[in-house]
PDB file of C-alpha atoms in Angstrom:
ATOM      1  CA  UNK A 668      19.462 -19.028   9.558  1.00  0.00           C
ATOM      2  CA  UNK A 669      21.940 -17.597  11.491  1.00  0.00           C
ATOM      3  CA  UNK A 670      24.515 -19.817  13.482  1.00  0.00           C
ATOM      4  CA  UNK A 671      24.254 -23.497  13.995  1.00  0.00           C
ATOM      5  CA  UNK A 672      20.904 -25.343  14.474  1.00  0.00           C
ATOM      6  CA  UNK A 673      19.438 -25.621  17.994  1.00  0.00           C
ATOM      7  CA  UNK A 674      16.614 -27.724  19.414  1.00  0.00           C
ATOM      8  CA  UNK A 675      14.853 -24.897  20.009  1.00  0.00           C
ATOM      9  CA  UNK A 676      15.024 -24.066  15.801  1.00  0.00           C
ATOM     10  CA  UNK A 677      13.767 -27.520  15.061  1.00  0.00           C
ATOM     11  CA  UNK A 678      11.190 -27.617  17.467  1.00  0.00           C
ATOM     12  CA  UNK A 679       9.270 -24.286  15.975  1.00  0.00           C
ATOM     13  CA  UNK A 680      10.249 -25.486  11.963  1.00  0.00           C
ATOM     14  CA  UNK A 681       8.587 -29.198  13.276  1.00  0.00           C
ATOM     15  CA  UNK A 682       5.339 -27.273  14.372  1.00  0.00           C
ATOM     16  CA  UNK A 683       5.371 -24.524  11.847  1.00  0.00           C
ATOM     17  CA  UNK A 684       6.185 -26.975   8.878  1.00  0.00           C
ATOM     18  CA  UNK A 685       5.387 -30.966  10.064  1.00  0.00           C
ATOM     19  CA  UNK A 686       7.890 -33.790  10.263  1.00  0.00           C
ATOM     20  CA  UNK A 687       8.625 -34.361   6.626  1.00  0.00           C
ATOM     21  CA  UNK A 688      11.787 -32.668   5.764  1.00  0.00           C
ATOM     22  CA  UNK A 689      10.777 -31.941   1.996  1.00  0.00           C
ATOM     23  CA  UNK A 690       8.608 -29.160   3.265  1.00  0.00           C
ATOM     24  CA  UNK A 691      11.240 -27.331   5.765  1.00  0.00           C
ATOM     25  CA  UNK A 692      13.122 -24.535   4.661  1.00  0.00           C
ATOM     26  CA  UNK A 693      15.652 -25.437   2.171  1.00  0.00           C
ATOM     27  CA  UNK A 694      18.271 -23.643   3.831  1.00  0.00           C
ATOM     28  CA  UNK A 695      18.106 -24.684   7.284  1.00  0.00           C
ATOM     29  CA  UNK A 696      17.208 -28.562   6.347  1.00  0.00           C
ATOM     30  CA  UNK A 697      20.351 -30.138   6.565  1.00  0.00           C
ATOM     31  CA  UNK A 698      21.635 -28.973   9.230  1.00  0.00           C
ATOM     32  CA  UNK A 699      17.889 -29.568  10.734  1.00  0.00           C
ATOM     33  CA  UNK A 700      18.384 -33.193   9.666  1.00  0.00           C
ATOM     34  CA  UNK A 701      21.951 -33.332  10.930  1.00  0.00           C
ATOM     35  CA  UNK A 702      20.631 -32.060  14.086  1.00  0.00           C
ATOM     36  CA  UNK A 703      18.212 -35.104  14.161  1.00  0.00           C
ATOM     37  CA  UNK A 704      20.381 -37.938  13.738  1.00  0.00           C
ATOM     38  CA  UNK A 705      22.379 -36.578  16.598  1.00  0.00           C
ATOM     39  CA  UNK A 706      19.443 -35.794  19.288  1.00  0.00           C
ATOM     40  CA  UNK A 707      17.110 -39.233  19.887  1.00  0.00           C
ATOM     41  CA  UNK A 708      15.267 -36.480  22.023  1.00  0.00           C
ATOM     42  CA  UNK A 709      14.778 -34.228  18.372  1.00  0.00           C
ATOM     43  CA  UNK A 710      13.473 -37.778  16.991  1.00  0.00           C
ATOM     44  CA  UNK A 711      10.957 -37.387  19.524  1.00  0.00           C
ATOM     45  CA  UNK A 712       9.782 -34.206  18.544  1.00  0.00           C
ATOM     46  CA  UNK A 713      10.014 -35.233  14.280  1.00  0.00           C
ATOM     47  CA  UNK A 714       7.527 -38.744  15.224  1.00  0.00           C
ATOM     48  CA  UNK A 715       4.600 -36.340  17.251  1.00  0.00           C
ATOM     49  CA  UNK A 716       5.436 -34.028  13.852  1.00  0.00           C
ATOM     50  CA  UNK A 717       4.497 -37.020  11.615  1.00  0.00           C
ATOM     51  CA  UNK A 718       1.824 -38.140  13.851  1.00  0.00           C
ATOM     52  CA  UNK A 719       0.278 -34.829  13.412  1.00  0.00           C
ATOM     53  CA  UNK A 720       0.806 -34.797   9.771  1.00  0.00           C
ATOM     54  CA  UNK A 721      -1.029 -38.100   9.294  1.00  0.00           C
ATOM     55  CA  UNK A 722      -4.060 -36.956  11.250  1.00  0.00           C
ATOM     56  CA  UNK A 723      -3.946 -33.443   9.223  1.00  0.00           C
ATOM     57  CA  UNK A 724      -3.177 -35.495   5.905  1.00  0.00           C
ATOM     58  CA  UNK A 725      -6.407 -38.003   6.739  1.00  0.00           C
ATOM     59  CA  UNK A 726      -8.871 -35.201   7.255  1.00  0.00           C
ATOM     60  CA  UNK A 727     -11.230 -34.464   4.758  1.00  0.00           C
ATOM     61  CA  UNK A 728     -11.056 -30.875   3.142  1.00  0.00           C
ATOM     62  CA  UNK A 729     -14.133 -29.205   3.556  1.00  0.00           C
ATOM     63  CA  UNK A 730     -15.251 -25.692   2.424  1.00  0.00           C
ATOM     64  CA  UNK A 731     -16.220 -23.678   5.079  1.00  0.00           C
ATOM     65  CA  UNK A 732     -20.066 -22.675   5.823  1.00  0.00           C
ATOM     66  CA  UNK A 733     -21.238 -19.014   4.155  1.00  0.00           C
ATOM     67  CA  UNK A 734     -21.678 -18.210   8.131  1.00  0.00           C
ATOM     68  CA  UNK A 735     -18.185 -19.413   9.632  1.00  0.00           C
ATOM     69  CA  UNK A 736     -16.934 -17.345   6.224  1.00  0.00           C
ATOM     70  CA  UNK A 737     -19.216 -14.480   7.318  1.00  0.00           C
ATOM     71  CA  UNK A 738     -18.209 -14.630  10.921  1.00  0.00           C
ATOM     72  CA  UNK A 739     -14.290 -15.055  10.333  1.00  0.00           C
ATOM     73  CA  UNK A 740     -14.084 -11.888   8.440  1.00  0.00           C
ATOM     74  CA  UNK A 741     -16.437  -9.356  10.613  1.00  0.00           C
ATOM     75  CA  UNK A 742     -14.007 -10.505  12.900  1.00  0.00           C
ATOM     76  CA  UNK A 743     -10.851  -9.178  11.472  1.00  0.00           C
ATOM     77  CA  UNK A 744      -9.294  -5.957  12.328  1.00  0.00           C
ATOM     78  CA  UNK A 745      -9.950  -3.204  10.070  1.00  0.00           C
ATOM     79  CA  UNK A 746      -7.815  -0.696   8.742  1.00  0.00           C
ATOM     80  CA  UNK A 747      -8.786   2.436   8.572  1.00  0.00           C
ATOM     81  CA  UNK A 748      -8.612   4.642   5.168  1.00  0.00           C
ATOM     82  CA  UNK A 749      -6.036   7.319   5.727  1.00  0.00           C
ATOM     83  CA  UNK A 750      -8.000  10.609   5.737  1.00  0.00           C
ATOM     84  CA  UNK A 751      -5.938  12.375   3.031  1.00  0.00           C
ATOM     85  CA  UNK A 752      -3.505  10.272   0.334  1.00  0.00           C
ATOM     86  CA  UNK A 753      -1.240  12.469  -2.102  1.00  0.00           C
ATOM     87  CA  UNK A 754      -1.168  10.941  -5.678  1.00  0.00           C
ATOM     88  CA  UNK A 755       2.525  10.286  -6.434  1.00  0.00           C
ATOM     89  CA  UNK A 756       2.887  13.771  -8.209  1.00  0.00           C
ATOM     90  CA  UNK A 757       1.119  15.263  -5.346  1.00  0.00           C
ATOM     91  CA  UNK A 758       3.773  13.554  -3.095  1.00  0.00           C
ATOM     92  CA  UNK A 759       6.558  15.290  -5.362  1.00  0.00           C
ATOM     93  CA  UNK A 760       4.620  19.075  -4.971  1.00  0.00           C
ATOM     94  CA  UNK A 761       4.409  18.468  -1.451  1.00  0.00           C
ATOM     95  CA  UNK A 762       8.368  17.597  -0.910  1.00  0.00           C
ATOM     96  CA  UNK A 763       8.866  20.844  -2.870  1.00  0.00           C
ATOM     97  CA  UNK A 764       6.665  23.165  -0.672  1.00  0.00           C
ATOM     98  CA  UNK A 765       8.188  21.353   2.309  1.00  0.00           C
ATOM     99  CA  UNK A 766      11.359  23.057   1.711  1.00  0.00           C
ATOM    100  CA  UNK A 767       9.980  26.052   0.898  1.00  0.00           C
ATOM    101  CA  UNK A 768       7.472  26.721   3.909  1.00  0.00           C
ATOM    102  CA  UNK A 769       8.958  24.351   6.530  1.00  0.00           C
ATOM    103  CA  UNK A 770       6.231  22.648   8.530  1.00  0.00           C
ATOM    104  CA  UNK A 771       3.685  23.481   6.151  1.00  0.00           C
ATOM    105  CA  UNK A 772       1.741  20.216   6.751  1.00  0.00           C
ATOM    106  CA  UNK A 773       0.831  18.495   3.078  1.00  0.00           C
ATOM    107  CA  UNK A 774      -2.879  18.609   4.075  1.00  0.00           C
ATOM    108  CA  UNK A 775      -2.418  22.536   3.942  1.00  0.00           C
ATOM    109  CA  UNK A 776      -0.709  22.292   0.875  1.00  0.00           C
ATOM    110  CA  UNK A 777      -4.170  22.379  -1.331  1.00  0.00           C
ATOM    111  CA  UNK A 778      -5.863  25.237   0.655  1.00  0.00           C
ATOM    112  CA  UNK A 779      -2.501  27.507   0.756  1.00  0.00           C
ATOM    113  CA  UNK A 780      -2.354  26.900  -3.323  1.00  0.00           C
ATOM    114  CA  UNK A 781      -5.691  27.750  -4.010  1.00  0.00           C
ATOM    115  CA  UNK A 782      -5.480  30.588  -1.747  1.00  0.00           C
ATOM    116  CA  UNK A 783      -2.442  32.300  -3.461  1.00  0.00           C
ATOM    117  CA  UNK A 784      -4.549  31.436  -7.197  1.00  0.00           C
ATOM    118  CA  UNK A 785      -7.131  33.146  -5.620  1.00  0.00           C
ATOM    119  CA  UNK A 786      -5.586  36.164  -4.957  1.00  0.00           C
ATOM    120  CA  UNK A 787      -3.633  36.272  -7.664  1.00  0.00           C
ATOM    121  CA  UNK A 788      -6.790  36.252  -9.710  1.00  0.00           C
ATOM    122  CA  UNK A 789      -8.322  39.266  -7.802  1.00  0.00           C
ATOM    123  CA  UNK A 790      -5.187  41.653  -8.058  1.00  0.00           C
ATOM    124  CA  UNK A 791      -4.972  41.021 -11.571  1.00  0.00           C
ATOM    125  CA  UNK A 792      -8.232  41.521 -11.712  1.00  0.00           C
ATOM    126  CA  UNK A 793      -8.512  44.788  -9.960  1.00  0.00           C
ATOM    127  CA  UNK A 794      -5.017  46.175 -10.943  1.00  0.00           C
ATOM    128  CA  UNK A 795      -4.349  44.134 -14.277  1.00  0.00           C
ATOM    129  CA  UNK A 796      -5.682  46.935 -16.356  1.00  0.00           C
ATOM    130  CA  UNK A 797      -7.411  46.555 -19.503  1.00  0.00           C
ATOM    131  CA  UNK A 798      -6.228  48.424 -22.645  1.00  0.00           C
ATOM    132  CA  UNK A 799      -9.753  48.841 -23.597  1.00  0.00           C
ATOM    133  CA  UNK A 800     -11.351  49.831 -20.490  1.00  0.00           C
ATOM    134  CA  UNK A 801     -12.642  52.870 -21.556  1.00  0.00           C
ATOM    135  CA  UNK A 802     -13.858  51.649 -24.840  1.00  0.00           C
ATOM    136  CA  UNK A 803     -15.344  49.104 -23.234  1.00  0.00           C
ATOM    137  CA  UNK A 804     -17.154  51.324 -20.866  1.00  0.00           C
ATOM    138  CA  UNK A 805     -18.102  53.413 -23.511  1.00  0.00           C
ATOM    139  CA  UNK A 806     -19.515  50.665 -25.387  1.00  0.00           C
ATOM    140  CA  UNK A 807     -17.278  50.168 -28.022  1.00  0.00           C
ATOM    141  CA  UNK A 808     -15.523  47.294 -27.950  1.00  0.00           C
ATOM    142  CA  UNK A 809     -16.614  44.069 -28.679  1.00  0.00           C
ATOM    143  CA  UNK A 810     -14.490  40.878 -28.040  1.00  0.00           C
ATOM    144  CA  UNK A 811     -15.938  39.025 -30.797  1.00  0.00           C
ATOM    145  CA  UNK A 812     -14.929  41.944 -33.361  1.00  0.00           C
ATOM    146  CA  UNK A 813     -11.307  41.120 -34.241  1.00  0.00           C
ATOM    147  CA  UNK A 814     -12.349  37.724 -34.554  1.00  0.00           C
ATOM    148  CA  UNK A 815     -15.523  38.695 -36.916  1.00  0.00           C
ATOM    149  CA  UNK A 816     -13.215  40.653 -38.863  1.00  0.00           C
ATOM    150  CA  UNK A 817     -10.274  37.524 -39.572  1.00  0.00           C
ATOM    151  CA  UNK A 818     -13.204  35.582 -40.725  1.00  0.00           C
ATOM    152  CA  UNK A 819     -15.439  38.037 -42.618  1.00  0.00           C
ATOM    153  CA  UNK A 820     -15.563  35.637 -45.502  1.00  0.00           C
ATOM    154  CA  UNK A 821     -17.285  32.638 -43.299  1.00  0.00           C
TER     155      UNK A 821
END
């Protein structure tokens, strides 16, 4: 708490935590109880509080029905599932290509990746140039051959 206690404070702690000053914040209750002895309008406020808390305490507990259950949570809000979520080393791949492309948004980040793979691919591809193109062409080379030849004794 910040400051001294005010009758406004130990109005909302009565409601939010009943008249018995065990179960008040430990850090605002003596200066809530303080408060009390010097107020007879606060000891007001703490008897309704322990009125309350007799009629709550005298109640019996009772599990709720499978249809107040049912009904209580179609009623709360739902959240809704972000539409894309970056796995923490995705979140650390993204940073990076944020300050390389700047305002490349992270959703973008997968399609501009595969992209440049992509092409990457077909230039090496097309301009990589094999060694043994023309032997290949020719029908002469064989991949498997140099390893048929390490293991000729298999």
């Amino acid at each position: 708490m910040n400051g001294p206690m005010t009758r406004n404070r130990l109005a909302r702690i009565l409601e939010a935590y009943g008249g018995n000053p065990s179960r008040w914040p430990e850090a605002e209750r003596a200066a809530a109880l303080a408060l009390l002895e010097s107020l007879p309008d606060a000891q007001q406020l703490r008897e309704q509080a322990l009125r309350l808390d007799l009629l709550l305490d005298a109640s019996p507990e009772t599990e709720p029905s499978p249809e107040l259950r049912t009904a209580v949570l179609s009623a709360r809000p739902r959240r809704s599932a972000p539409r894309f979520r970056l796995l923490p080393w995705r979140d650390r791949i993204a940073d990076l290509f944020g300050e390389i492309v700047p305002g490349l948004p992270a959703r973008r980040m997968a399609a501009t990746v595969l992209a440049a793979s992509f092409l990457c691919g077909a230039a090496l591809g097309a301009f990589g140039g094999n060694p043994d193109a023309t032997a290949a062409a020719n029908g002469e080379y064989w991949p498997g051959a140099y390893i048929a030849s390490i293991y000729q004794s298999y």
